[in-house]
C-alpha cells in the first residue's frame, strides 16, 4: 500500500497537536477511481497504459541514440558504469549464509518491540561520526551477534537489505518511493563505535550507486498486479538477505488521536524472505523499534529478544 514515510504522511492526517476536537477539519473531494476493481482487469489496464507509452519511450530512445553518435565514448562509459552498478545492486550480498537463519519460511510471524531515548542513540552515532541509522543498525547487529554466540556460531558478515527512501519533497502523499540496498553487514565487529563507523562507510557508498533505484522500473506494475504475483516477486528479492532494517523520522512533538495522546508508534513491516524485519520510528523523543520475526528461523524468541535488547543497550551505553 505504501512505504514507511508514506505511512507517516497518511497517519498525520488523522493526528492532531491538540487534544480538543477540531470541528472544521478540511475534507478532500471524493473522486471515483478510473481503475477496475478486479485484479486481473486492473493488470490488463496497466499493461495497456504502458503499451500506450511505448511511442514516447521509442522517441526518447531514438533521441538518445542520436546523442550517442555524437558522444559514443561518454554514453558507452555511462552504460558500463550503470551495468556494473546494477550487478552490485542486485547481486546477493557477499556473506556466508547463517546456519541459524536458513529456515525462513515466513509462515509464522512474531512481533516484538524495543525502545530507547532518541537523544541517547543520536549521541552514540555522533561519537562514532555516524548517523542515527548507522547506530540503529549497529545495535541490531550487536544483538544478532550475541544470538549467534549463544548458539556457538561464529559469524563475521550478515546478508542485509536496507530500504533507501527515494521520496522527493514534491512527491504525492502515500505510495512507494524506495529502493533496496543489499550489503554484507559487519556483524563480527565487536566494538560498537567501530561498527557504527564501518556502517557509515558502507551506507555512504551504497547511496551513490547509479542503479540503486532499478526497482522503480518494475515497481509501478508490481504495485497493481494481483497480490500473490507481487508477493512472489518481492519474496524472491527479499530472500537474498537475512535482515532488513528501515528507519523513519516521526513527529518530534506530542500528538493526539480521538482525544487520546499517542505515546508510542511501533512500525511492523512484512517478511519478504528475511528472518528479521526491523523498523524504527522516532516519536516525540523516543526511538520505537518494531521487529517482525520469522518464527521458523528464530525458534528461541526469549533468548533472541534478550540478545537484541543487550545489543541496543551496548550502543547507547558508549556515551555514558
Short mmCIF file of C-alpha atoms in Angstrom, two decimals:
data_model
loop_
_atom_site.label_atom_id
_atom_site.label_comp_id
_atom_site.label_asym_id
_atom_site.label_seq_id
_atom_site.Cartn_x
_atom_site.Cartn_y
_atom_site.Cartn_z
CA UNK A 1 0.00 0.00 0.00
CA UNK A 2 2.72 2.48 0.99
CA UNK A 3 6.26 2.69 2.32
CA UNK A 4 7.21 3.89 5.82
CA UNK A 5 7.45 7.61 5.06
CA UNK A 6 4.24 7.45 3.06
CA UNK A 7 2.51 5.80 6.00
CA UNK A 8 3.69 8.52 8.37
CA UNK A 9 2.35 11.16 5.98
CA UNK A 10 -1.03 9.46 5.87
CA UNK A 11 -1.10 8.97 9.64
CA UNK A 12 -0.53 12.69 10.11
CA UNK A 13 -3.95 13.29 8.54
CA UNK A 14 -5.71 11.64 11.48
CA UNK A 15 -3.50 13.13 14.20
CA UNK A 16 -3.72 16.49 15.89
CA UNK A 17 -1.40 18.60 18.04
CA UNK A 18 -4.31 19.34 20.41
CA UNK A 19 -6.49 17.04 22.46
CA UNK A 20 -9.63 19.06 21.74
CA UNK A 21 -11.91 18.28 18.84
CA UNK A 22 -11.41 20.28 15.64
CA UNK A 23 -14.79 20.89 14.07
CA UNK A 24 -13.71 22.37 10.74
CA UNK A 25 -11.15 19.87 9.50
CA UNK A 26 -10.63 20.04 5.71
CA UNK A 27 -12.18 17.20 3.74
CA UNK A 28 -10.81 16.09 0.37
CA UNK A 29 -13.10 15.93 -2.65
CA UNK A 30 -14.23 12.36 -3.24
CA UNK A 31 -13.16 11.08 -6.64
CA UNK A 32 -14.16 7.82 -8.24
CA UNK A 33 -11.24 5.64 -9.27
CA UNK A 34 -10.78 5.10 -13.00
CA UNK A 35 -9.24 1.68 -12.38
CA UNK A 36 -11.33 -1.52 -12.38
CA UNK A 37 -11.76 -3.39 -9.10
CA UNK A 38 -10.96 -6.84 -10.50
CA UNK A 39 -7.20 -7.59 -10.08
CA UNK A 40 -6.79 -9.20 -13.49
CA UNK A 41 -8.69 -6.41 -15.26
CA UNK A 42 -6.51 -3.97 -13.35
CA UNK A 43 -3.38 -5.73 -14.60
CA UNK A 44 -4.65 -5.60 -18.18
CA UNK A 45 -5.40 -1.89 -17.81
CA UNK A 46 -1.91 -1.11 -16.51
CA UNK A 47 -0.25 -3.14 -19.28
CA UNK A 48 -2.37 -1.22 -21.79
CA UNK A 49 -1.28 2.09 -20.28
CA UNK A 50 2.37 1.07 -20.52
CA UNK A 51 1.87 0.00 -24.13
CA UNK A 52 0.45 3.42 -24.97
CA UNK A 53 3.59 4.98 -23.52
CA UNK A 54 5.85 2.95 -25.84
CA UNK A 55 5.85 5.52 -28.69
CA UNK A 56 7.18 8.14 -26.30
CA UNK A 57 9.79 5.71 -24.97
CA UNK A 58 10.81 4.85 -28.53
CA UNK A 59 11.15 8.53 -29.40
CA UNK A 60 13.40 9.09 -26.40
CA UNK A 61 15.45 6.05 -27.39
CA UNK A 62 15.94 7.44 -30.90
CA UNK A 63 16.93 10.78 -29.43
CA UNK A 64 19.32 9.05 -27.09
CA UNK A 65 20.78 7.09 -29.99
CA UNK A 66 21.42 10.31 -31.87
CA UNK A 67 23.25 11.70 -28.85
CA UNK A 68 25.29 8.51 -28.64
CA UNK A 69 26.50 9.06 -32.20
CA UNK A 70 27.94 12.39 -31.14
CA UNK A 71 29.32 11.22 -27.82
CA UNK A 72 29.67 7.45 -28.06
CA UNK A 73 32.56 7.10 -25.66
CA UNK A 74 30.77 9.02 -22.90
CA UNK A 75 27.49 7.14 -23.44
CA UNK A 76 29.29 3.81 -23.50
CA UNK A 77 31.12 4.67 -20.30
CA UNK A 78 27.86 5.59 -18.59
CA UNK A 79 26.27 2.32 -19.75
CA UNK A 80 29.19 0.29 -18.44
CA UNK A 81 29.09 2.09 -15.08
CA UNK A 82 25.35 1.56 -14.78
CA UNK A 83 25.69 -2.12 -15.69
CA UNK A 84 28.40 -2.61 -13.07
CA UNK A 85 26.26 -0.80 -10.51
CA UNK A 86 23.24 -2.93 -11.44
CA UNK A 87 25.26 -6.10 -10.88
CA UNK A 88 26.43 -4.88 -7.47
CA UNK A 89 22.96 -3.66 -6.50
CA UNK A 90 21.01 -6.78 -7.45
CA UNK A 91 23.60 -9.46 -6.60
CA UNK A 92 23.23 -11.31 -3.28
CA UNK A 93 25.44 -9.80 -0.56
CA UNK A 94 28.89 -11.46 -0.30
CA UNK A 95 28.18 -13.01 3.08
CA UNK A 96 28.13 -16.64 4.14
CA UNK A 97 24.53 -17.64 5.00
CA UNK A 98 23.88 -18.03 8.70
CA UNK A 99 23.01 -21.63 9.67
CA UNK A 100 20.73 -20.27 12.40
CA UNK A 101 18.58 -18.24 9.99
CA UNK A 102 18.33 -20.55 6.97
CA UNK A 103 14.82 -21.90 7.73
CA UNK A 104 12.97 -18.78 6.56
CA UNK A 105 9.51 -19.95 5.54
CA UNK A 106 7.62 -16.88 6.73
CA UNK A 107 4.67 -18.99 7.87
CA UNK A 108 4.82 -17.70 11.47
CA UNK A 109 5.23 -14.03 12.36
CA UNK A 110 6.32 -12.96 15.83
CA UNK A 111 6.02 -9.28 16.80
CA UNK A 112 8.32 -7.74 19.42
CA UNK A 113 9.25 -4.18 20.40
CA UNK A 114 12.23 -2.30 21.83
CA UNK A 115 12.71 1.37 22.67
CA UNK A 116 15.30 3.87 23.81
CA UNK A 117 15.73 7.61 24.12
CA UNK A 118 16.30 9.31 20.77
CA UNK A 119 18.94 11.57 22.33
CA UNK A 120 20.94 8.54 23.54
CA UNK A 121 21.03 6.86 20.12
CA UNK A 122 21.93 10.16 18.42
CA UNK A 123 24.75 10.75 20.92
CA UNK A 124 26.20 7.28 20.19
CA UNK A 125 26.02 7.99 16.46
CA UNK A 126 27.74 11.37 16.88
CA UNK A 127 30.55 9.83 18.93
CA UNK A 128 31.31 7.41 16.07
CA UNK A 129 30.77 10.12 13.41
CA UNK A 130 27.83 8.21 12.01
CA UNK A 131 24.13 8.80 11.57
CA UNK A 132 21.18 7.74 13.69
CA UNK A 133 20.51 4.99 11.16
CA UNK A 134 24.10 3.71 11.47
CA UNK A 135 23.79 3.48 15.26
CA UNK A 136 20.41 1.75 14.96
CA UNK A 137 21.72 -0.90 12.55
CA UNK A 138 24.81 -1.34 14.73
CA UNK A 139 22.51 -2.13 17.67
CA UNK A 140 20.61 -4.73 15.64
CA UNK A 141 23.84 -6.36 14.52
CA UNK A 142 25.15 -6.41 18.08
CA UNK A 143 22.05 -8.27 19.22
CA UNK A 144 22.22 -10.75 16.33
CA UNK A 145 25.92 -11.39 17.03
CA UNK A 146 25.08 -12.23 20.64
CA UNK A 147 22.32 -14.57 19.49
CA UNK A 148 24.77 -16.43 17.29
CA UNK A 149 27.35 -16.58 20.09
CA UNK A 150 24.76 -18.08 22.47
CA UNK A 151 24.31 -20.87 19.90
CA UNK A 152 28.05 -21.33 19.40
CA UNK A 153 28.07 -19.95 15.86
CA UNK A 154 30.93 -17.70 14.74
CA UNK A 155 29.86 -15.18 12.11
CA UNK A 156 31.67 -12.25 10.51
CA UNK A 157 29.13 -10.89 7.99
CA UNK A 158 25.36 -11.00 7.68
CA UNK A 159 23.44 -10.51 4.44
CA UNK A 160 21.22 -7.46 4.82
CA UNK A 161 18.91 -5.23 2.79
CA UNK A 162 18.23 -1.62 3.75
CA UNK A 163 15.35 0.32 2.18
CA UNK A 164 16.57 3.71 0.94
CA UNK A 165 13.92 6.40 0.51
CA UNK A 166 13.77 7.91 -2.98
CA UNK A 167 10.92 10.23 -1.98
CA UNK A 168 11.18 13.85 -3.07
CA UNK A 169 9.61 16.85 -1.38
CA UNK A 170 7.09 17.34 -4.21
CA UNK A 171 6.05 13.67 -4.50
CA UNK A 172 2.35 12.93 -3.86
CA UNK A 173 1.36 11.59 -0.46
CA UNK A 174 1.43 7.82 0.10
CA UNK A 175 2.64 5.27 -2.42
CA UNK A 176 6.01 3.54 -2.57
CA UNK A 177 9.18 5.53 -3.20
CA UNK A 178 12.07 3.40 -2.01
CA UNK A 179 14.93 1.26 -3.27
CA UNK A 180 16.55 -1.75 -1.62
CA UNK A 181 20.30 -1.65 -0.97
CA UNK A 182 21.98 -5.03 -0.33
CA UNK A 183 25.23 -5.36 1.57
CA UNK A 184 27.23 -7.63 3.86
CA UNK A 185 26.72 -6.18 7.34
CA UNK A 186 29.77 -6.20 9.67
CA UNK A 187 28.20 -8.27 12.43
CA UNK A 188 31.61 -9.58 13.53
CA UNK A 189 32.89 -6.13 14.59
CA UNK A 190 32.54 -6.30 18.38
CA UNK A 191 33.32 -2.69 19.31
CA UNK A 192 30.05 -0.71 18.85
CA UNK A 193 31.81 2.56 17.96
CA UNK A 194 33.89 0.86 15.28
CA UNK A 195 30.79 -0.95 14.00
CA UNK A 196 28.95 2.35 13.57
CA UNK A 197 31.92 3.84 11.71
CA UNK A 198 32.19 0.85 9.37
CA UNK A 199 28.47 1.03 8.63
CA UNK A 200 28.81 4.75 7.84
CA UNK A 201 31.29 3.97 5.07
CA UNK A 202 29.15 1.16 3.64
CA UNK A 203 25.93 3.18 3.60
CA UNK A 204 27.54 6.24 2.01
CA UNK A 205 28.89 4.04 -0.78
CA UNK A 206 25.50 2.40 -1.38
CA UNK A 207 23.63 5.69 -1.61
CA UNK A 208 25.61 6.83 -4.66
CA UNK A 209 25.11 3.65 -6.69
CA UNK A 210 23.70 4.70 -10.12
CA UNK A 211 21.43 1.63 -10.29
CA UNK A 212 20.11 1.91 -6.73
CA UNK A 213 16.61 2.79 -7.95
CA UNK A 214 16.43 -0.01 -10.53
CA UNK A 215 13.42 -1.48 -8.70
CA UNK A 216 11.38 1.57 -9.66
CA UNK A 217 11.39 0.35 -13.27
CA UNK A 218 9.07 -2.54 -12.36
CA UNK A 219 7.51 -1.29 -9.10
CA UNK A 220 4.58 0.55 -10.79
CA UNK A 221 3.46 -2.70 -12.38
CA UNK A 222 4.09 -4.83 -9.28
CA UNK A 223 2.00 -2.38 -7.24
CA UNK A 224 -1.01 -3.12 -9.44
CA UNK A 225 -0.80 -6.82 -10.25
CA UNK A 226 -2.71 -9.35 -8.09
CA UNK A 227 -1.30 -9.57 -4.58
CA UNK A 228 0.09 -13.10 -4.94
CA UNK A 229 2.07 -12.18 -8.05
CA UNK A 230 3.59 -9.13 -6.38
CA UNK A 231 4.28 -11.11 -3.21
CA UNK A 232 6.18 -13.77 -5.18
CA UNK A 233 8.29 -11.12 -6.91
CA UNK A 234 9.21 -9.25 -3.73
CA UNK A 235 9.87 -12.52 -1.86
CA UNK A 236 12.40 -13.55 -4.49
CA UNK A 237 14.19 -10.23 -3.96
CA UNK A 238 13.97 -10.28 -0.17
CA UNK A 239 15.15 -13.89 0.23
CA UNK A 240 18.68 -12.80 -0.72
CA UNK A 241 19.01 -11.15 2.72
CA UNK A 242 18.61 -12.34 6.29
CA UNK A 243 17.93 -8.95 7.92
CA UNK A 244 16.02 -5.91 6.72
CA UNK A 245 16.08 -2.64 8.66
CA UNK A 246 14.42 0.69 7.94
CA UNK A 247 14.39 3.98 9.82
CA UNK A 248 11.67 6.63 9.53
CA UNK A 249 11.53 10.05 11.22
CA UNK A 250 8.30 10.58 13.09
CA UNK A 251 6.91 13.66 14.83
CA UNK A 252 9.10 15.48 17.39
CA UNK A 253 6.14 16.73 19.45
CA UNK A 254 3.08 15.26 21.23
CA UNK A 255 0.14 14.29 19.01
CA UNK A 256 -3.39 13.10 19.71
CA UNK A 257 -5.93 10.82 18.07
CA UNK A 258 -9.61 11.00 19.03
CA UNK A 259 -8.61 12.96 22.13
CA UNK A 260 -6.04 10.43 23.35
CA UNK A 261 -2.33 11.16 23.40
CA UNK A 262 -0.24 8.92 21.18
CA UNK A 263 2.50 7.57 23.45
CA UNK A 264 4.38 5.27 21.04
CA UNK A 265 4.34 4.37 17.32
CA UNK A 266 5.86 0.97 16.58
CA UNK A 267 6.31 0.00 12.90
CA UNK A 268 5.91 -3.60 11.71
CA UNK A 269 6.89 -4.47 8.16
CA UNK A 270 6.17 -7.69 6.25
CA UNK A 271 8.61 -10.60 5.90
CA UNK A 272 9.76 -10.68 2.26
CA UNK A 273 12.00 -13.69 2.76
CA UNK A 274 14.14 -12.22 5.57
CA UNK A 275 14.47 -13.70 9.07
CA UNK A 276 14.01 -10.35 10.82
CA UNK A 277 12.27 -7.21 9.55
CA UNK A 278 13.13 -4.27 11.80
CA UNK A 279 11.65 -0.77 11.68
CA UNK A 280 12.36 2.34 13.72
CA UNK A 281 10.18 5.43 14.11
CA UNK A 282 11.35 8.33 16.26
CA UNK A 283 8.27 9.57 18.10
CA UNK A 284 8.42 12.61 20.39
CA UNK A 285 11.93 11.85 21.66
CA UNK A 286 11.60 8.05 21.78
CA UNK A 287 13.01 5.54 19.30
CA UNK A 288 10.24 2.99 18.78
CA UNK A 289 11.62 -0.20 17.24
CA UNK A 290 9.26 -2.86 15.92
CA UNK A 291 10.50 -6.34 14.99
CA UNK A 292 8.68 -8.81 12.78
CA UNK A 293 10.45 -12.13 13.31
CA UNK A 294 10.18 -15.33 11.29
CA UNK A 295 9.19 -17.91 13.90
CA UNK A 296 10.65 -20.73 11.81
CA UNK A 297 14.09 -19.09 11.67
CA UNK A 298 14.12 -17.77 15.27
CA UNK A 299 12.88 -20.60 17.46
CA UNK A 300 14.03 -19.29 20.86
CA UNK A 301 12.22 -15.95 20.96
CA UNK A 302 13.01 -15.13 24.62
CA UNK A 303 16.74 -15.61 24.12
CA UNK A 304 16.63 -13.67 20.86
CA UNK A 305 14.94 -10.64 22.44
CA UNK A 306 17.32 -10.74 25.40
CA UNK A 307 20.22 -10.55 22.95
CA UNK A 308 18.61 -7.78 20.90
CA UNK A 309 18.00 -5.63 23.97
CA UNK A 310 21.61 -6.17 25.04
CA UNK A 311 22.73 -5.04 21.59
CA UNK A 312 20.70 -1.85 21.88
CA UNK A 313 21.99 -1.17 25.40
CA UNK A 314 25.57 -1.75 24.22
CA UNK A 315 25.29 1.03 21.63
CA UNK A 316 23.55 3.66 23.74
CA UNK A 317 25.94 3.00 26.64
CA UNK A 318 29.04 4.15 24.74
CA UNK A 319 28.38 7.77 25.78
CA UNK A 320 27.62 7.07 29.43
#
